[in-house]
Coordinates of N, CA and C and ligand atoms in Angstrom, one line a residue:
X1 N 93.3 3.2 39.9 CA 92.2 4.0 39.3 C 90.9 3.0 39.2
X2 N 89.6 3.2 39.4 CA 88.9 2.7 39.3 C 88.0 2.0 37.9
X3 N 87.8 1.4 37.9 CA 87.4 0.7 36.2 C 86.0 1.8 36.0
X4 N 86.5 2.0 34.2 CA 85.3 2.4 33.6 C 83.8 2.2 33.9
X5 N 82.6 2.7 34.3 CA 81.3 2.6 34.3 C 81.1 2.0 32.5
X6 N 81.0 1.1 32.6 CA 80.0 0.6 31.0 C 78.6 1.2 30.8
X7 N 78.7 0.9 29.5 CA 77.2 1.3 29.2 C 76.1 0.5 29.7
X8 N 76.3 -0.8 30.1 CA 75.2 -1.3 30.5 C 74.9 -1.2 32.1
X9 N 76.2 -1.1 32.3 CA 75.8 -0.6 33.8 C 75.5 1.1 34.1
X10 N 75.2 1.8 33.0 CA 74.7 3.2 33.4 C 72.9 2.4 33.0
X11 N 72.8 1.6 31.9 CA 71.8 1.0 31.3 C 70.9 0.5 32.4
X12 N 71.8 -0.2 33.2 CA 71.0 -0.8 34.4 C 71.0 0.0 35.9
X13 N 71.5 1.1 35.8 CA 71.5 2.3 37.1 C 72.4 1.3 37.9
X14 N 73.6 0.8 37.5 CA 74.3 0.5 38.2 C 75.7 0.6 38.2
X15 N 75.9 1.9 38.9 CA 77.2 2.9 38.6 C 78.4 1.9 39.1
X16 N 78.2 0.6 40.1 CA 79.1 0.7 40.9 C 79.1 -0.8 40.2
X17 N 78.1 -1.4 39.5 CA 78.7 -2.8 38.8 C 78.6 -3.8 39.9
X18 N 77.9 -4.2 40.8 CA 77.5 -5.0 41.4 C 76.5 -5.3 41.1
X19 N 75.2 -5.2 40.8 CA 74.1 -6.0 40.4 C 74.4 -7.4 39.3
X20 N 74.0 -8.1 39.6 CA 74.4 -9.3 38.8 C 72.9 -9.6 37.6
X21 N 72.8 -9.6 36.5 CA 71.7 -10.1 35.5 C 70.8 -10.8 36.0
X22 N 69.9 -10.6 36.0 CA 68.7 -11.8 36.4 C 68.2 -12.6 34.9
X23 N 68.5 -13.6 35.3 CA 68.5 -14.8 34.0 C 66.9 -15.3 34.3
X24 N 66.4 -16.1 32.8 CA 65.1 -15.8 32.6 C 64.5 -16.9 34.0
X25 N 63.5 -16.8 34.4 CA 62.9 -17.6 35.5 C 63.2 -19.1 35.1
X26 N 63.2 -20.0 36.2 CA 63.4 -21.7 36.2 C 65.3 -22.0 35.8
X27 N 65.4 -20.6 35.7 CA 66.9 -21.0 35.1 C 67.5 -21.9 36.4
X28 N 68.2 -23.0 35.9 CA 69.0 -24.3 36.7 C 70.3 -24.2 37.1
X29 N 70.7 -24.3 38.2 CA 72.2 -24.3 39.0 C 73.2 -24.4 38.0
X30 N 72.8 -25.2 36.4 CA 73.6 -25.0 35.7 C 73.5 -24.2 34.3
X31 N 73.2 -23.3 34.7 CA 72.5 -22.6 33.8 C 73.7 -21.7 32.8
X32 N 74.5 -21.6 33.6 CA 75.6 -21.0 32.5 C 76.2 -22.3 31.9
X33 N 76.4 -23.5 32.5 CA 77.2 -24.8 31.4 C 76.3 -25.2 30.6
X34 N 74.5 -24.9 30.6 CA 73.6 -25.7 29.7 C 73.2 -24.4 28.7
X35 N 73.2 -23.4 29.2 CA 72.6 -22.3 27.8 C 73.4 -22.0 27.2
X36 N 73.2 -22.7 25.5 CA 74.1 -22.9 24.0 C 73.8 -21.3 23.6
X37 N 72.9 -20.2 24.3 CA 72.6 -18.8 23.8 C 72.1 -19.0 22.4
X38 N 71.2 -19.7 22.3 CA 70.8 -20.2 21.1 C 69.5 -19.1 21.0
X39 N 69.2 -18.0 22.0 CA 68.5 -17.0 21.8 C 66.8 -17.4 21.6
X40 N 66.8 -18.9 21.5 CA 65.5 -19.4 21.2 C 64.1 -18.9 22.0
X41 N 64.6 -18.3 23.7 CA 63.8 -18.4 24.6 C 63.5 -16.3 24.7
X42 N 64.0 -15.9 23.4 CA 63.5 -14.1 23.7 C 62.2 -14.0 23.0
X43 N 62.1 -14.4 21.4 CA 60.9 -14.3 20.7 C 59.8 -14.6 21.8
X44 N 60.2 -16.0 22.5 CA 59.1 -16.7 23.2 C 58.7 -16.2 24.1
X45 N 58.8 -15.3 24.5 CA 58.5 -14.2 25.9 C 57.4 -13.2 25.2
X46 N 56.6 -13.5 25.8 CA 55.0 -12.9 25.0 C 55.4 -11.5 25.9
X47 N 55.7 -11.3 26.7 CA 56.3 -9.9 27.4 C 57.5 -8.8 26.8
X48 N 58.5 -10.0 26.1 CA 59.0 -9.2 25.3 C 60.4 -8.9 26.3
X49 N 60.4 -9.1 27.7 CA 61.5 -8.7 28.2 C 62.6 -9.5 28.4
X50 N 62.7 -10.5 27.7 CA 64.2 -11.7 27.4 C 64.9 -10.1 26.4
X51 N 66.2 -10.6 26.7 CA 67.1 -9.9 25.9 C 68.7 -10.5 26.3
X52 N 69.5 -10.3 24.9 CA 70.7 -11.1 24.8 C 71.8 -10.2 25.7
X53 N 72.6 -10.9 26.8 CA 73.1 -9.8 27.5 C 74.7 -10.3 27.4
X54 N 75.4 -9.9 28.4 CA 76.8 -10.1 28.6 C 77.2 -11.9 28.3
X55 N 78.0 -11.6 27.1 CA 78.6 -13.1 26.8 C 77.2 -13.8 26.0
X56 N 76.5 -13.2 25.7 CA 75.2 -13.6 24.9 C 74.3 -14.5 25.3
X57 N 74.4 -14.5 27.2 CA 73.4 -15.2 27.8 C 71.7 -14.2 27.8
X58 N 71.1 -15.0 27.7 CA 69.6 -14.1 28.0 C 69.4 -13.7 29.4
X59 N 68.5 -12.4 29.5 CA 68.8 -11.7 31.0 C 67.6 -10.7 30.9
X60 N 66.8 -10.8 31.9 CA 65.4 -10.1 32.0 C 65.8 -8.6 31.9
X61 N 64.8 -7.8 31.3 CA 65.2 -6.0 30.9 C 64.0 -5.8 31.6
X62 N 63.8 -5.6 32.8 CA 62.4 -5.1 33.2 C 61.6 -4.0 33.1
X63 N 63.0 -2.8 32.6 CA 62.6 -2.1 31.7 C 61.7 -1.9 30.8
X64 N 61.6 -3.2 30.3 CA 60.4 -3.5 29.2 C 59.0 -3.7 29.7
X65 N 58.9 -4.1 31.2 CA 57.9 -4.9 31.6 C 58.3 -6.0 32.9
X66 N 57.2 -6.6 33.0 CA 57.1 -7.8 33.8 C 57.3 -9.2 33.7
X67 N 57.4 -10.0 34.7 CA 57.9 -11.7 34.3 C 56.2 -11.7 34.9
X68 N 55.6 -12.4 34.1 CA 54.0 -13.0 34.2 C 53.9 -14.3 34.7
X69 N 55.1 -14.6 34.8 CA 55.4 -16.5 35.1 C 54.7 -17.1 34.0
X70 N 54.8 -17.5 32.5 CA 54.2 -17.8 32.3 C 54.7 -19.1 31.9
X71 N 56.1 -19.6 31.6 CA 56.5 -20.2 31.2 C 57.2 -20.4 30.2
X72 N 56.8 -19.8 29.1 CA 56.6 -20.0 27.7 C 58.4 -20.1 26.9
X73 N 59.0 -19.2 27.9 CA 60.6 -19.3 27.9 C 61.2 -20.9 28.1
X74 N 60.6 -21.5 29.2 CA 61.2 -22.8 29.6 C 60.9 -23.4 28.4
X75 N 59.3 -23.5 27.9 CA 59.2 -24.4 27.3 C 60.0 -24.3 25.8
X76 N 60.5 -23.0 25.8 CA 61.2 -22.7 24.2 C 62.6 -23.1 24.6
X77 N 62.8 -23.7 26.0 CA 64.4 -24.1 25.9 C 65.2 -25.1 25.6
X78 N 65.0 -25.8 24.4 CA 66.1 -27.5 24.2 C 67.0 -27.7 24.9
X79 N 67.7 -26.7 25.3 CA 68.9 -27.7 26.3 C 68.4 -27.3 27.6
X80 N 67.7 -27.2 28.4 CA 67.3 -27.6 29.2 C 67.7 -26.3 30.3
X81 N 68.6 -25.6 30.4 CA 69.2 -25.0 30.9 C 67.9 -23.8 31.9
X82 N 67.0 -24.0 31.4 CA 65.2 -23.5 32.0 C 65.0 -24.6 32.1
X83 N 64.6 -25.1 33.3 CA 63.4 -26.2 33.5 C 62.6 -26.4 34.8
X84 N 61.5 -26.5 34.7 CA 60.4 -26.0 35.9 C 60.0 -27.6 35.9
X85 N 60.7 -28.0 37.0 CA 60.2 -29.7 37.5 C 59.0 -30.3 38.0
X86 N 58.8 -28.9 38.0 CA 57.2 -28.7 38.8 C 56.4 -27.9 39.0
X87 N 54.7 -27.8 39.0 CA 54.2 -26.7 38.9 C 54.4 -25.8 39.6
X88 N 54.8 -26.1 40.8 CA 54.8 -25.1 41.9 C 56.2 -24.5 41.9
X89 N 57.3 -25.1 41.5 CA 58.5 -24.8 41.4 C 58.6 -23.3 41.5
X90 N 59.9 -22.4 42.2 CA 59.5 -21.6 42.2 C 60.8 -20.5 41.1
X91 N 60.0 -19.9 40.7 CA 61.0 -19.4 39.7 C 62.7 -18.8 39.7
X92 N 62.6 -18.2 40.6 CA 63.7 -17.7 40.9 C 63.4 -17.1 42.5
X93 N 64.5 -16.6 43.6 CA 64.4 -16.2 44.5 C 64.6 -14.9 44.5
X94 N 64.4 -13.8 43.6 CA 64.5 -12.7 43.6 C 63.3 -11.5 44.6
X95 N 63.7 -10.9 44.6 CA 62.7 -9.5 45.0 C 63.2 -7.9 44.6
X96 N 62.0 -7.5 44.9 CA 62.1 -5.9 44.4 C 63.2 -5.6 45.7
X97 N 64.1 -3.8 45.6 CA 65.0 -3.5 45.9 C 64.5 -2.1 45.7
X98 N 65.0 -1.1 46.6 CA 64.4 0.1 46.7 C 65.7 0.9 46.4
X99 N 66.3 1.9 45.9 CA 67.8 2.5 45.9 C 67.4 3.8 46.7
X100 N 68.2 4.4 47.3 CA 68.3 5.7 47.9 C 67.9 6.8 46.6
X101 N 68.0 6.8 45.6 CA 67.5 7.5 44.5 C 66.2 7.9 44.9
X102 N 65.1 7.1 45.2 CA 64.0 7.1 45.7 C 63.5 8.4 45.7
X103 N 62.1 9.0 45.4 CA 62.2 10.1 45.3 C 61.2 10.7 46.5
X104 N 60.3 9.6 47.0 CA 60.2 9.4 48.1 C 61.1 9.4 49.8
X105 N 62.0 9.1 49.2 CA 63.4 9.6 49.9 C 64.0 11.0 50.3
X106 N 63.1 11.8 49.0 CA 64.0 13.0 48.8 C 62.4 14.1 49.3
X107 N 61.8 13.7 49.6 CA 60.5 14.4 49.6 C 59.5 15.0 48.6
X108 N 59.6 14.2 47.7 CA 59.0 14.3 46.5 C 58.1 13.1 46.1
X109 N 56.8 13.9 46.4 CA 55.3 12.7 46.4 C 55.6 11.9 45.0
X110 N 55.7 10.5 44.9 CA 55.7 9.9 43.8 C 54.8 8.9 44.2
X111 N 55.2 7.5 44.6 CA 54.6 6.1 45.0 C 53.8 5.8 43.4
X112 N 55.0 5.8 42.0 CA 54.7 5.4 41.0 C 54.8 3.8 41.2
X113 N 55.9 3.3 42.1 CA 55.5 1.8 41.9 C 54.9 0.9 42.5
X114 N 54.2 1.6 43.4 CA 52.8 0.6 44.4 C 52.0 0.3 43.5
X115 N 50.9 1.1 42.7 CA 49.9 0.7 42.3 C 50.1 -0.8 41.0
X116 N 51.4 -0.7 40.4 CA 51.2 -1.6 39.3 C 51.7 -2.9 40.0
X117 N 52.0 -3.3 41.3 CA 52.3 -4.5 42.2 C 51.5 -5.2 42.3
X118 N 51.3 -6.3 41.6 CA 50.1 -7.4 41.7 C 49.9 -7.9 42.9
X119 N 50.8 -7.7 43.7 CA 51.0 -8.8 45.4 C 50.6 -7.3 45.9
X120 N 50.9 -6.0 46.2 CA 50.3 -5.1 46.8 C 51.1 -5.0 48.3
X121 N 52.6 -5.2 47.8 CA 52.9 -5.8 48.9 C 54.6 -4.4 48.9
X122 N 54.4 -3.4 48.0 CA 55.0 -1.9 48.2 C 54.5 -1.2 49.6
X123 N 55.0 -0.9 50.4 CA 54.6 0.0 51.4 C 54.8 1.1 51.8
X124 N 54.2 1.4 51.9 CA 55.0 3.6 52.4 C 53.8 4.0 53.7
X125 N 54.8 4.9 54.8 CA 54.1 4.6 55.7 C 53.3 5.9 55.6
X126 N 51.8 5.9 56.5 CA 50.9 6.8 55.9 C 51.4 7.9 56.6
X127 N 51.0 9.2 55.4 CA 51.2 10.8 56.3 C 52.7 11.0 55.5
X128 N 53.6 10.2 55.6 CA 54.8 10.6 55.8 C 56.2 11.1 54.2
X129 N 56.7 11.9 54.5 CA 57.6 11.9 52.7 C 58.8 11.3 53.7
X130 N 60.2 11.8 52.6 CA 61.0 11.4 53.1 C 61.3 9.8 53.8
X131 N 60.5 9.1 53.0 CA 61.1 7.6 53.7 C 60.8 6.6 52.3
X132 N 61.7 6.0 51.6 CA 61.4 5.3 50.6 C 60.4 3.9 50.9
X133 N 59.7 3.5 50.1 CA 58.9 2.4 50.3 C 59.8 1.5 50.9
X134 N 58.7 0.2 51.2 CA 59.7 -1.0 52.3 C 58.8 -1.6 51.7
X135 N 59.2 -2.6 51.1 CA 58.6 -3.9 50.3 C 58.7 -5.5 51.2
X136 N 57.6 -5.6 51.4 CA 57.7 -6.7 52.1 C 58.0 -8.1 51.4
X137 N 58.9 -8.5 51.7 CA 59.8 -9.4 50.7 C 59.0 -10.7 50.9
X138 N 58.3 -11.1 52.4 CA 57.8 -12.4 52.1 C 56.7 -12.7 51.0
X139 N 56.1 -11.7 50.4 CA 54.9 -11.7 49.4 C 55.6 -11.2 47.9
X140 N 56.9 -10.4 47.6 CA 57.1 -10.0 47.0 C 57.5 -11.3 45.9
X141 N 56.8 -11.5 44.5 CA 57.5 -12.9 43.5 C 58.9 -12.3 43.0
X142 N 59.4 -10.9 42.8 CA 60.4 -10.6 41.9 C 59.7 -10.0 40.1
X143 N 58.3 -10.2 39.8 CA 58.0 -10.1 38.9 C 58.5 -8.7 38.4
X144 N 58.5 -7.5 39.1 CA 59.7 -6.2 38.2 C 58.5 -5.6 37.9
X145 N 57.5 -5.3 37.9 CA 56.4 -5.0 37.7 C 56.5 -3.3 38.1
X146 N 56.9 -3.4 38.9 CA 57.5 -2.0 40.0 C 58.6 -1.6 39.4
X147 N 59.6 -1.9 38.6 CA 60.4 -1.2 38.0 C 60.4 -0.4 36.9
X148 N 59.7 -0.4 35.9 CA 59.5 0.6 34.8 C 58.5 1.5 35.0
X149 N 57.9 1.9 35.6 CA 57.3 2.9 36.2 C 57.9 4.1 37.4
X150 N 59.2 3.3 37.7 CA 59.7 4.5 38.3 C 60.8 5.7 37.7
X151 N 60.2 6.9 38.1 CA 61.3 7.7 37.3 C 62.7 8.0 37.3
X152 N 63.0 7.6 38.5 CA 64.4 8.1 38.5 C 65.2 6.5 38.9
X153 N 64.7 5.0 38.3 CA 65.5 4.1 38.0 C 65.6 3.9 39.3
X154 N 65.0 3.7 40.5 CA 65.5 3.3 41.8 C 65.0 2.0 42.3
X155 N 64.6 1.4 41.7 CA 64.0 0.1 41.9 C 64.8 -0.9 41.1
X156 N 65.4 -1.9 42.0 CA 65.9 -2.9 41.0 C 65.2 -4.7 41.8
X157 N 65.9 -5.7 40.7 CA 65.2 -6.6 41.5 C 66.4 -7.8 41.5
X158 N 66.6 -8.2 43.0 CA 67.9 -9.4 42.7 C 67.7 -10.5 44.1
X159 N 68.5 -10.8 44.0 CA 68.8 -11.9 45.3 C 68.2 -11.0 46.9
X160 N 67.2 -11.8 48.0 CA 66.9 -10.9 48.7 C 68.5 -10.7 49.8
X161 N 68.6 -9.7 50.6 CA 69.7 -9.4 51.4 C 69.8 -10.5 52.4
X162 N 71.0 -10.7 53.4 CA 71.0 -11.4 54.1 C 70.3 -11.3 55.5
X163 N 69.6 -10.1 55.7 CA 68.8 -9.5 56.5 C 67.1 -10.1 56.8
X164 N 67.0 -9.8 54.4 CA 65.8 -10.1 54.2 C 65.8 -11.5 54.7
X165 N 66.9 -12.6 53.8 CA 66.8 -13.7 54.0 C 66.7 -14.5 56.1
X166 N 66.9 -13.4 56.9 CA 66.9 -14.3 58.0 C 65.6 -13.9 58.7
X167 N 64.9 -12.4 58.3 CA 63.7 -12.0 58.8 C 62.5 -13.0 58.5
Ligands
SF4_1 S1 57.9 -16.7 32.2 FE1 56.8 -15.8 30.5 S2 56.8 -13.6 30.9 FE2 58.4 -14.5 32.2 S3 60.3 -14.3 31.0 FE3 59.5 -16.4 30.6 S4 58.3 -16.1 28.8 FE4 58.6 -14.1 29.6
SF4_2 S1 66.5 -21.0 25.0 FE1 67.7 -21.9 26.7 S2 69.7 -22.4 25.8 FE2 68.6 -21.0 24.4 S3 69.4 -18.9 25.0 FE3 67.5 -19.3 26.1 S4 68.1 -20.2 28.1 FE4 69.9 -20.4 26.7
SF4_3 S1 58.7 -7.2 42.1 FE1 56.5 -7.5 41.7 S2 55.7 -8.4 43.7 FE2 57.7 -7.5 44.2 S3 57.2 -5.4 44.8 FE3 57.7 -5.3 42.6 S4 55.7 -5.4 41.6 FE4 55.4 -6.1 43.8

């Protein structure tokens, strides 16, 4: 029999329990053996979207909002478990993700999450319904910016595909 849907995965539109948490930006290869969950790094989010998730690691709710890059998480982290070695460093390798939910998909004029995309990098082809946006992943930061604006939850943001990654 198949295992119960949880509440966080109906929380996160993910019936099927594969999406993995996205941990706060700069997080380090050892990010699960250095974060004491000392919770230090949610207040510090001028955005508000740190929140304490499975096993009481911190994990972006983009629900709330967007990642601004600002930092302010890293710098609230003592054990180190965030740390940006460099300005340019890049936060995480994440991108937006489009779900078949899409309402664009279904022929229903939406394109609620192009406009709030700082990179402007949501696409939908002109004239046409029935085709969900295609996010061009080489411009895309992961900021989630595009995810709380959409209505029916079809936007998520994680690791790009192995598709994306070889295009
Ligand atoms: S970089 Fe800034 S906006 Fe992004 S999660 Fe950290 S504190 Fe919040
Ligand atoms: S401040 Fe650092 S150690 Fe504390 S919960 Fe956040 S990531 Fe983990
Ligand atoms: S994650 Fe940010 S940059 Fe990427 S498509 Fe969404 S709003 Fe644009």
């Amino acid at each position: 029999m198949a295992p119960a849907t949880t509440r966080r995965q109906l929380l996160r539109a993910d019936l099927h329990g594969r999406r993995r948490p996205v941990r706060p930006p700069w997080a380090t290869p050892r990010f699960h053996a250095d974060c004491t969950r000392c919770d230090a790094c949610l207040p510090a989010c001028p955005e508000g979207i740190l929140v304490r998730g499975d096993g009481g690691f911190p994990e972006v709710d983009f629900r709330r909002g967007e990642c601004t890059f600002c930092g302010d998480c890293v710098s609230a982290c003592s054990p180190k478990a965030l740390q940006r070695t460099e300005p340019s460093a890049s936060p995480w390798h994440h991108v937006a993700h489009v779900a078949p939910a899409c309402l664009e998909g279904h022929g229903v004029h939406c394109r609620a999450c192009a406009d709030p995309c700082p990179e402007e990098v949501v696409r939908f082809r002109p004239g046409t319904l029935n085709h969900p946006p295609e996010i061009d992943v080489s411009g895309c930061t992961g900021c989630g910016a595009c995810v709380a604006p959409c209505p029916v939850q079809a936007v998520h943001i994680g690791p790009p595909t192995s598709q994306e990654v070889a295009a």
